[in-house]
Tab-separated table of C-alpha atoms in Angstrom:
chain	number	residue	atom	x	y	z
A	189	UNK	CA	10.459	-16.230	22.612
A	190	UNK	CA	9.560	-18.767	19.942
A	191	UNK	CA	6.634	-20.969	20.479
A	192	UNK	CA	6.168	-24.702	19.759
A	193	UNK	CA	3.758	-24.827	16.653
A	194	UNK	CA	2.038	-27.902	18.159
A	195	UNK	CA	1.509	-26.140	21.534
A	196	UNK	CA	0.296	-22.830	19.996
A	197	UNK	CA	-3.324	-23.680	19.696
A	198	UNK	CA	-3.519	-24.519	23.339
A	199	UNK	CA	-1.553	-21.793	24.888
A	200	UNK	CA	-3.425	-19.160	22.984
A	201	UNK	CA	-0.088	-18.062	21.458
A	202	UNK	CA	0.568	-17.515	17.934
A	203	UNK	CA	2.479	-20.246	16.080
A	204	UNK	CA	6.235	-19.123	14.928
A	205	UNK	CA	6.795	-20.130	11.275
A	206	UNK	CA	9.536	-19.790	8.871
A	207	UNK	CA	9.138	-17.754	5.885
A	208	UNK	CA	8.862	-20.935	3.613
A	209	UNK	CA	6.400	-22.392	5.961
A	210	UNK	CA	4.503	-19.163	5.918
A	211	UNK	CA	4.671	-18.878	2.063
A	212	UNK	CA	3.267	-22.537	1.846
A	213	UNK	CA	0.241	-21.747	3.796
A	214	UNK	CA	-0.403	-18.641	1.982
A	215	UNK	CA	-0.249	-20.353	-1.260
A	216	UNK	CA	-2.588	-22.815	0.087
A	217	UNK	CA	-5.202	-20.116	1.210
A	218	UNK	CA	-4.901	-18.529	-2.304
A	219	UNK	CA	-5.928	-21.964	-3.705
A	220	UNK	CA	-8.873	-22.330	-1.533
A	221	UNK	CA	-10.278	-19.005	-2.094
A	222	UNK	CA	-9.613	-19.589	-5.892
A	223	UNK	CA	-8.761	-17.174	-8.661
A	224	UNK	CA	-9.523	-13.264	-8.108
A	225	UNK	CA	-9.748	-10.532	-10.504
A	226	UNK	CA	-10.051	-6.677	-10.271
A	227	UNK	CA	-9.965	-5.087	-6.656
A	228	UNK	CA	-10.071	-8.478	-4.971
A	229	UNK	CA	-6.985	-9.576	-6.650
A	230	UNK	CA	-5.244	-6.388	-5.374
A	231	UNK	CA	-6.860	-6.917	-2.119
A	232	UNK	CA	-5.322	-10.503	-1.880
A	233	UNK	CA	-1.740	-9.747	-1.564
A	234	UNK	CA	0.476	-12.185	0.447
A	235	UNK	CA	0.634	-9.733	3.227
A	236	UNK	CA	-3.286	-9.647	3.532
A	237	UNK	CA	-3.394	-13.431	3.587
A	238	UNK	CA	-0.955	-13.576	5.956
A	239	UNK	CA	-2.818	-11.341	8.193
A	240	UNK	CA	-5.803	-13.588	8.025
A	241	UNK	CA	-3.803	-16.601	8.774
A	242	UNK	CA	-2.155	-15.009	11.962
A	243	UNK	CA	-5.759	-14.072	13.033
A	244	UNK	CA	-6.655	-17.712	12.610
A	245	UNK	CA	-3.377	-19.060	14.122
A	246	UNK	CA	-2.148	-20.084	10.791
A	247	UNK	CA	-5.285	-22.570	10.295
A	248	UNK	CA	-5.702	-22.611	6.542
A	249	UNK	CA	-9.126	-23.467	6.223
A	250	UNK	CA	-10.452	-21.113	8.769
A	251	UNK	CA	-8.138	-18.186	7.468
A	252	UNK	CA	-9.692	-19.060	4.110
A	253	UNK	CA	-13.105	-19.088	5.096
A	254	UNK	CA	-12.789	-15.636	6.880
A	255	UNK	CA	-11.152	-13.997	3.920
A	256	UNK	CA	-13.822	-15.169	1.789
A	257	UNK	CA	-16.393	-13.575	4.260
A	258	UNK	CA	-14.362	-10.304	3.764
A	259	UNK	CA	-14.129	-10.442	-0.061
A	260	UNK	CA	-18.016	-10.834	-0.112
A	261	UNK	CA	-18.466	-8.022	2.111
A	262	UNK	CA	-16.105	-5.655	0.228
A	263	UNK	CA	-17.853	-6.545	-2.905
A	264	UNK	CA	-21.131	-5.463	-1.437
A	265	UNK	CA	-19.976	-2.745	0.985
A	266	UNK	CA	-17.422	-1.012	-1.427
A	267	UNK	CA	-15.406	0.528	1.347
A	268	UNK	CA	-12.765	1.627	-1.134
A	269	UNK	CA	-15.482	3.757	-2.666
A	270	UNK	CA	-16.596	5.786	0.198
A	271	UNK	CA	-15.498	9.431	-0.155
A	272	UNK	CA	-15.230	12.413	2.147
A	273	UNK	CA	-18.401	14.080	1.042
A	274	UNK	CA	-20.050	10.697	1.985
A	275	UNK	CA	-19.228	11.066	5.648
A	276	UNK	CA	-18.016	14.532	5.994
A	277	UNK	CA	-21.008	15.293	8.546
A	278	UNK	CA	-19.836	12.571	10.801
A	279	UNK	CA	-16.231	13.891	10.905
A	280	UNK	CA	-17.270	17.568	11.907
A	281	UNK	CA	-16.587	17.323	15.785
A	282	UNK	CA	-13.252	15.456	15.161
A	283	UNK	CA	-14.427	12.164	16.983
A	284	UNK	CA	-12.181	10.234	14.647
A	285	UNK	CA	-9.396	11.320	12.361
A	286	UNK	CA	-6.027	10.392	11.006
A	287	UNK	CA	-3.182	12.350	12.814
A	288	UNK	CA	-0.817	14.245	10.660
A	289	UNK	CA	2.150	12.389	12.496
A	290	UNK	CA	3.177	8.710	12.751
A	291	UNK	CA	4.769	7.048	15.512
A	292	UNK	CA	8.409	5.966	15.578
A	293	UNK	CA	7.721	2.841	14.079
A	294	UNK	CA	6.201	4.612	11.078
A	295	UNK	CA	2.552	3.405	12.228
A	296	UNK	CA	-0.483	5.511	11.023
A	297	UNK	CA	-2.198	7.033	14.183
A	298	UNK	CA	-6.069	7.369	14.561
A	299	UNK	CA	-7.102	9.699	17.114
A	300	UNK	CA	-10.388	8.777	18.607
A	301	UNK	CA	-12.679	11.003	21.106
A	302	UNK	CA	-15.768	9.073	21.900
A	303	UNK	CA	-17.053	12.021	24.012
A	304	UNK	CA	-17.511	14.095	20.540
A	305	UNK	CA	-20.046	11.673	18.971
A	306	UNK	CA	-22.338	13.591	16.944
A	307	UNK	CA	-24.826	11.297	15.319
A	308	UNK	CA	-27.296	8.676	16.086
A	309	UNK	CA	-27.156	6.711	12.809
A	310	UNK	CA	-25.478	3.449	13.466
A	311	UNK	CA	-24.958	3.052	9.889
A	312	UNK	CA	-23.420	6.487	9.300
A	313	UNK	CA	-21.000	5.811	12.278
A	314	UNK	CA	-19.726	2.615	10.923
A	315	UNK	CA	-19.586	4.155	7.535
A	316	UNK	CA	-17.190	6.782	8.753
A	317	UNK	CA	-15.278	4.139	10.943
A	318	UNK	CA	-14.657	2.222	7.957
A	319	UNK	CA	-13.592	5.212	5.794
A	320	UNK	CA	-11.112	6.026	8.475
A	321	UNK	CA	-9.638	2.435	8.482
A	322	UNK	CA	-9.378	2.392	4.701
A	323	UNK	CA	-7.753	5.824	4.796
A	324	UNK	CA	-5.136	4.851	7.616
A	325	UNK	CA	-4.405	1.611	5.887
A	326	UNK	CA	-4.085	3.595	2.512
A	327	UNK	CA	-1.353	5.989	4.323
A	328	UNK	CA	0.911	3.115	5.750
A	329	UNK	CA	4.403	3.010	4.443
A	330	UNK	CA	5.185	-0.035	2.511
A	331	UNK	CA	7.137	-1.796	5.330
A	332	UNK	CA	4.322	-1.234	7.953
A	333	UNK	CA	0.979	-2.788	8.168
A	334	UNK	CA	-0.480	-1.693	11.358
A	335	UNK	CA	-1.794	1.366	13.081
A	336	UNK	CA	-1.745	3.098	16.520
A	337	UNK	CA	-5.101	4.229	18.015
A	338	UNK	CA	-4.890	7.301	20.508
A	339	UNK	CA	-8.134	7.234	22.449
A	340	UNK	CA	-8.731	10.599	24.450
A	341	UNK	CA	-11.258	10.215	26.987
A	342	UNK	CA	-11.691	13.793	27.964
A	343	UNK	CA	-15.392	14.555	28.630
A	344	UNK	CA	-16.455	10.858	28.432
A	345	UNK	CA	-19.179	9.428	30.345
A	346	UNK	CA	-21.724	6.492	30.560
A	347	UNK	CA	-24.127	8.311	28.005
A	348	UNK	CA	-21.389	8.245	25.123
A	349	UNK	CA	-21.356	4.226	25.126
A	350	UNK	CA	-23.874	2.592	22.567
A	351	UNK	CA	-24.148	-1.274	22.820
A	352	UNK	CA	-25.659	-1.371	19.339
A	353	UNK	CA	-22.886	0.719	17.730
A	354	UNK	CA	-20.337	-1.161	19.796
A	355	UNK	CA	-21.436	-4.586	18.458
A	356	UNK	CA	-21.728	-3.493	14.865
A	357	UNK	CA	-18.100	-1.969	15.273
A	358	UNK	CA	-16.634	-4.925	16.607
A	359	UNK	CA	-18.153	-7.138	13.856
A	360	UNK	CA	-16.588	-4.913	10.939
A	361	UNK	CA	-13.104	-4.577	12.693
A	362	UNK	CA	-12.802	-8.181	13.769
A	363	UNK	CA	-14.167	-9.555	10.682
A	364	UNK	CA	-12.821	-7.423	8.002
A	365	UNK	CA	-9.561	-5.750	9.416
A	366	UNK	CA	-7.611	-8.348	11.174
A	367	UNK	CA	-3.933	-7.752	12.602
A	368	UNK	CA	-4.599	-4.073	11.633
A	369	UNK	CA	-4.030	-2.671	15.150
A	370	UNK	CA	-0.605	-2.582	16.519
A	371	UNK	CA	-1.469	-0.730	19.664
A	372	UNK	CA	-4.294	1.148	21.488
A	373	UNK	CA	-3.762	3.719	24.099
A	374	UNK	CA	-6.605	4.540	26.224
A	375	UNK	CA	-5.530	8.034	27.588
A	376	UNK	CA	-6.995	9.244	30.796
A	377	UNK	CA	-9.825	6.727	30.972
A	378	UNK	CA	-12.574	7.187	33.706
A	379	UNK	CA	-12.022	4.915	36.613
A	380	UNK	CA	-15.510	3.184	35.817
A	381	UNK	CA	-13.924	2.044	32.221
A	382	UNK	CA	-11.000	0.028	33.800
A	383	UNK	CA	-13.140	-2.349	35.440
A	384	UNK	CA	-15.239	-2.594	32.395
A	385	UNK	CA	-12.359	-3.375	30.152
A	386	UNK	CA	-11.078	-6.167	32.762
A	387	UNK	CA	-14.557	-7.887	32.610
A	388	UNK	CA	-14.061	-8.617	28.781
A	389	UNK	CA	-10.478	-9.958	29.313
A	390	UNK	CA	-11.760	-13.407	29.114
A	391	UNK	CA	-12.938	-13.005	25.704
A	392	UNK	CA	-9.897	-11.381	24.262
A	393	UNK	CA	-6.618	-13.279	23.129
A	394	UNK	CA	-3.740	-12.518	25.102
A	395	UNK	CA	-1.898	-10.695	22.269
A	396	UNK	CA	-4.818	-8.595	21.578
A	397	UNK	CA	-5.392	-7.834	25.469
A	398	UNK	CA	-1.767	-6.770	25.585
A	399	UNK	CA	-1.923	-4.367	22.657
A	400	UNK	CA	-4.552	-2.122	24.671
A	401	UNK	CA	-2.860	0.183	27.182
A	402	UNK	CA	-4.208	2.604	30.014
A	403	UNK	CA	-2.382	5.750	30.178
A	404	UNK	CA	-2.659	8.748	32.526
A	405	UNK	CA	-1.276	12.260	31.958
A	406	UNK	CA	0.046	12.495	35.603
A	407	UNK	CA	1.858	9.141	35.621
A	408	UNK	CA	5.414	9.613	34.806
A	409	UNK	CA	5.747	6.045	33.377
A	410	UNK	CA	3.273	6.874	30.713
A	411	UNK	CA	5.270	10.100	29.702
A	412	UNK	CA	8.290	7.973	29.335
A	413	UNK	CA	6.196	5.442	27.071
A	414	UNK	CA	4.719	8.360	24.984
A	415	UNK	CA	8.276	9.763	24.483
A	416	UNK	CA	9.349	6.251	23.309
A	417	UNK	CA	6.588	6.144	20.775
A	418	UNK	CA	6.056	9.849	19.526
A	419	UNK	CA	7.913	12.833	18.599
A	420	UNK	CA	6.697	15.138	21.225
A	421	UNK	CA	6.954	18.258	18.867
A	422	UNK	CA	4.298	16.624	16.833
A	423	UNK	CA	2.250	14.920	19.271
A	424	UNK	CA	-0.921	16.739	20.431
A	425	UNK	CA	-0.946	18.204	23.866
A	426	UNK	CA	-4.090	16.388	24.741
A	427	UNK	CA	-1.715	13.283	24.849
A	428	UNK	CA	1.128	15.152	26.580
A	429	UNK	CA	2.790	16.487	23.511
A	430	UNK	CA	3.765	20.032	22.311
A	431	UNK	CA	1.357	20.438	19.694
A	432	UNK	CA	-1.753	22.610	20.698
A	433	UNK	CA	-2.837	23.202	17.341
A	434	UNK	CA	-5.981	21.407	17.849
A	435	UNK	CA	-8.337	19.748	15.335
A	436	UNK	CA	-9.346	21.934	12.221
A	437	UNK	CA	-12.245	20.407	10.329
A	438	UNK	CA	-11.541	22.546	7.240
A	439	UNK	CA	-7.836	21.566	7.031
A	440	UNK	CA	-8.699	17.973	7.622
A	441	UNK	CA	-11.152	17.909	4.812
A	442	UNK	CA	-8.615	19.204	2.390
A	443	UNK	CA	-6.203	16.287	3.340
A	444	UNK	CA	-9.006	13.851	2.989
A	445	UNK	CA	-10.281	15.203	-0.448
A	446	UNK	CA	-6.564	14.956	-1.672
A	447	UNK	CA	-6.252	11.550	-0.570
A	448	UNK	CA	-9.486	10.535	-2.042
A	449	UNK	CA	-8.159	11.568	-5.588
A	450	UNK	CA	-5.479	8.979	-5.196
A	451	UNK	CA	-7.680	6.025	-4.338
A	452	UNK	CA	-8.569	4.961	-7.920
A	453	UNK	CA	-5.016	4.746	-8.887
A	454	UNK	CA	-4.244	2.657	-5.808
A	455	UNK	CA	-6.842	0.168	-6.766
A	456	UNK	CA	-5.797	-0.355	-10.408
A	457	UNK	CA	-2.186	-0.458	-9.899
A	458	UNK	CA	-2.054	-2.807	-7.050
A	459	UNK	CA	0.053	-0.385	-5.017
A	460	UNK	CA	-0.445	-2.587	-1.824
A	461	UNK	CA	1.746	-2.835	1.207
A	462	UNK	CA	5.005	-4.881	1.321
A	463	UNK	CA	4.323	-8.657	1.689
A	464	UNK	CA	6.852	-8.710	4.498
A	465	UNK	CA	5.301	-7.020	7.841
A	466	UNK	CA	7.183	-5.053	10.143
A	467	UNK	CA	6.954	-6.447	13.551
A	468	UNK	CA	7.186	-3.803	16.221
A	469	UNK	CA	8.468	-4.928	19.610
A	470	UNK	CA	5.315	-5.038	21.867
A	471	UNK	CA	5.099	-2.964	25.238
A	472	UNK	CA	4.944	-5.044	28.379
A	473	UNK	CA	1.488	-4.396	29.699
A	474	UNK	CA	2.778	-3.681	32.972
A	475	UNK	CA	4.490	-0.609	31.958
A	476	UNK	CA	1.201	1.298	30.994
A	477	UNK	CA	-0.921	-0.442	33.518
A	478	UNK	CA	-0.882	-3.324	36.029
A	479	UNK	CA	-2.892	-5.497	33.967
A	480	UNK	CA	-1.565	-8.835	32.322
A	481	UNK	CA	-3.150	-11.295	30.078
A	482	UNK	CA	-3.263	-14.897	30.163
A	483	UNK	CA	-3.780	-17.548	26.912
A	484	UNK	CA	-7.122	-18.457	25.852
A	485	UNK	CA	-8.181	-21.633	24.170
A	486	UNK	CA	-11.016	-19.773	22.600
A	487	UNK	CA	-10.552	-19.071	18.735
A	488	UNK	CA	-11.176	-15.423	18.346
A	489	UNK	CA	-9.936	-12.404	16.116
A	490	UNK	CA	-7.672	-9.718	17.428
A	491	UNK	CA	-10.968	-8.232	19.080
A	492	UNK	CA	-10.022	-4.762	20.312
A	493	UNK	CA	-13.299	-3.632	18.967
A	494	UNK	CA	-15.379	-5.645	21.748
A	495	UNK	CA	-14.135	-3.452	24.154
A	496	UNK	CA	-14.769	-0.512	22.556
A	497	UNK	CA	-17.324	2.116	22.953
A	498	UNK	CA	-19.028	3.802	19.961
A	499	UNK	CA	-17.629	4.464	16.750
A	500	UNK	CA	-17.043	7.586	18.311
A	501	UNK	CA	-14.898	5.826	19.685
A	502	UNK	CA	-13.179	3.177	21.132
A	503	UNK	CA	-14.058	0.034	19.852
A	504	UNK	CA	-11.589	-2.508	20.774
A	505	UNK	CA	-10.418	-4.763	17.944
A	506	UNK	CA	-7.505	-5.087	16.347
């Protein structure tokens, strides 16, 4: 359903613009941030600027300001230079990893298991999360720019929640990875977590809220949804699939090291995703859970990380 751009700001819905209109706004943001060189130039593709514009409801000045903050962060934090050896110790338990399968829309899948948190270092946890995000983005096909999060709550309890890590995670994901989350499935979340999620609903945009779905292994509707999204022969058994191979840190390390070797070329050739994003039909929130979202007048980013739990992790953001 199209949305009247003049009403978009008050309904909390995203403006619907034609391609020429979008390109004009992208060009204006590019003018406001000024000439970029090196990695910053590669990062600031039309697709990238479009994501920042969507995160700010196509407000050029706000999008430009947000993008400038990210460019400064990337220059200082250097996320593209993090390598497997820098974060291997954080990955040992399989608390976050990129699966070896994608969903039927071609989206990269990040599996998260908050109960497997193995570190007390906020700095280390965030660094590993950033590494995982960069790797997931690196592995997106040219026509896709969003990813899926599969969050397995097996063994999860209140002791796995860290407010400090959650805040830092929310900050990084919201400010520097806008519009990267396509869907987050919270699989077999304990009963105490749903009320917690509902509590933060007022601070989430409708489109963000609707990206987060609760799913349960004993629910037939959940099974249907998972079948629509994934090839069950590839999907892990923990999420109802037929693959019971399990996480192998040694095999995963080999995969990541191979990807690391390709990173330098990526940032010198400008092999960035297509400037024409693929829009995947969104799931009706009532299909995986009974929650529905309302519009919000507050300016916020796709804040799935605000919900999230540790970087171990479920940090809600987009």
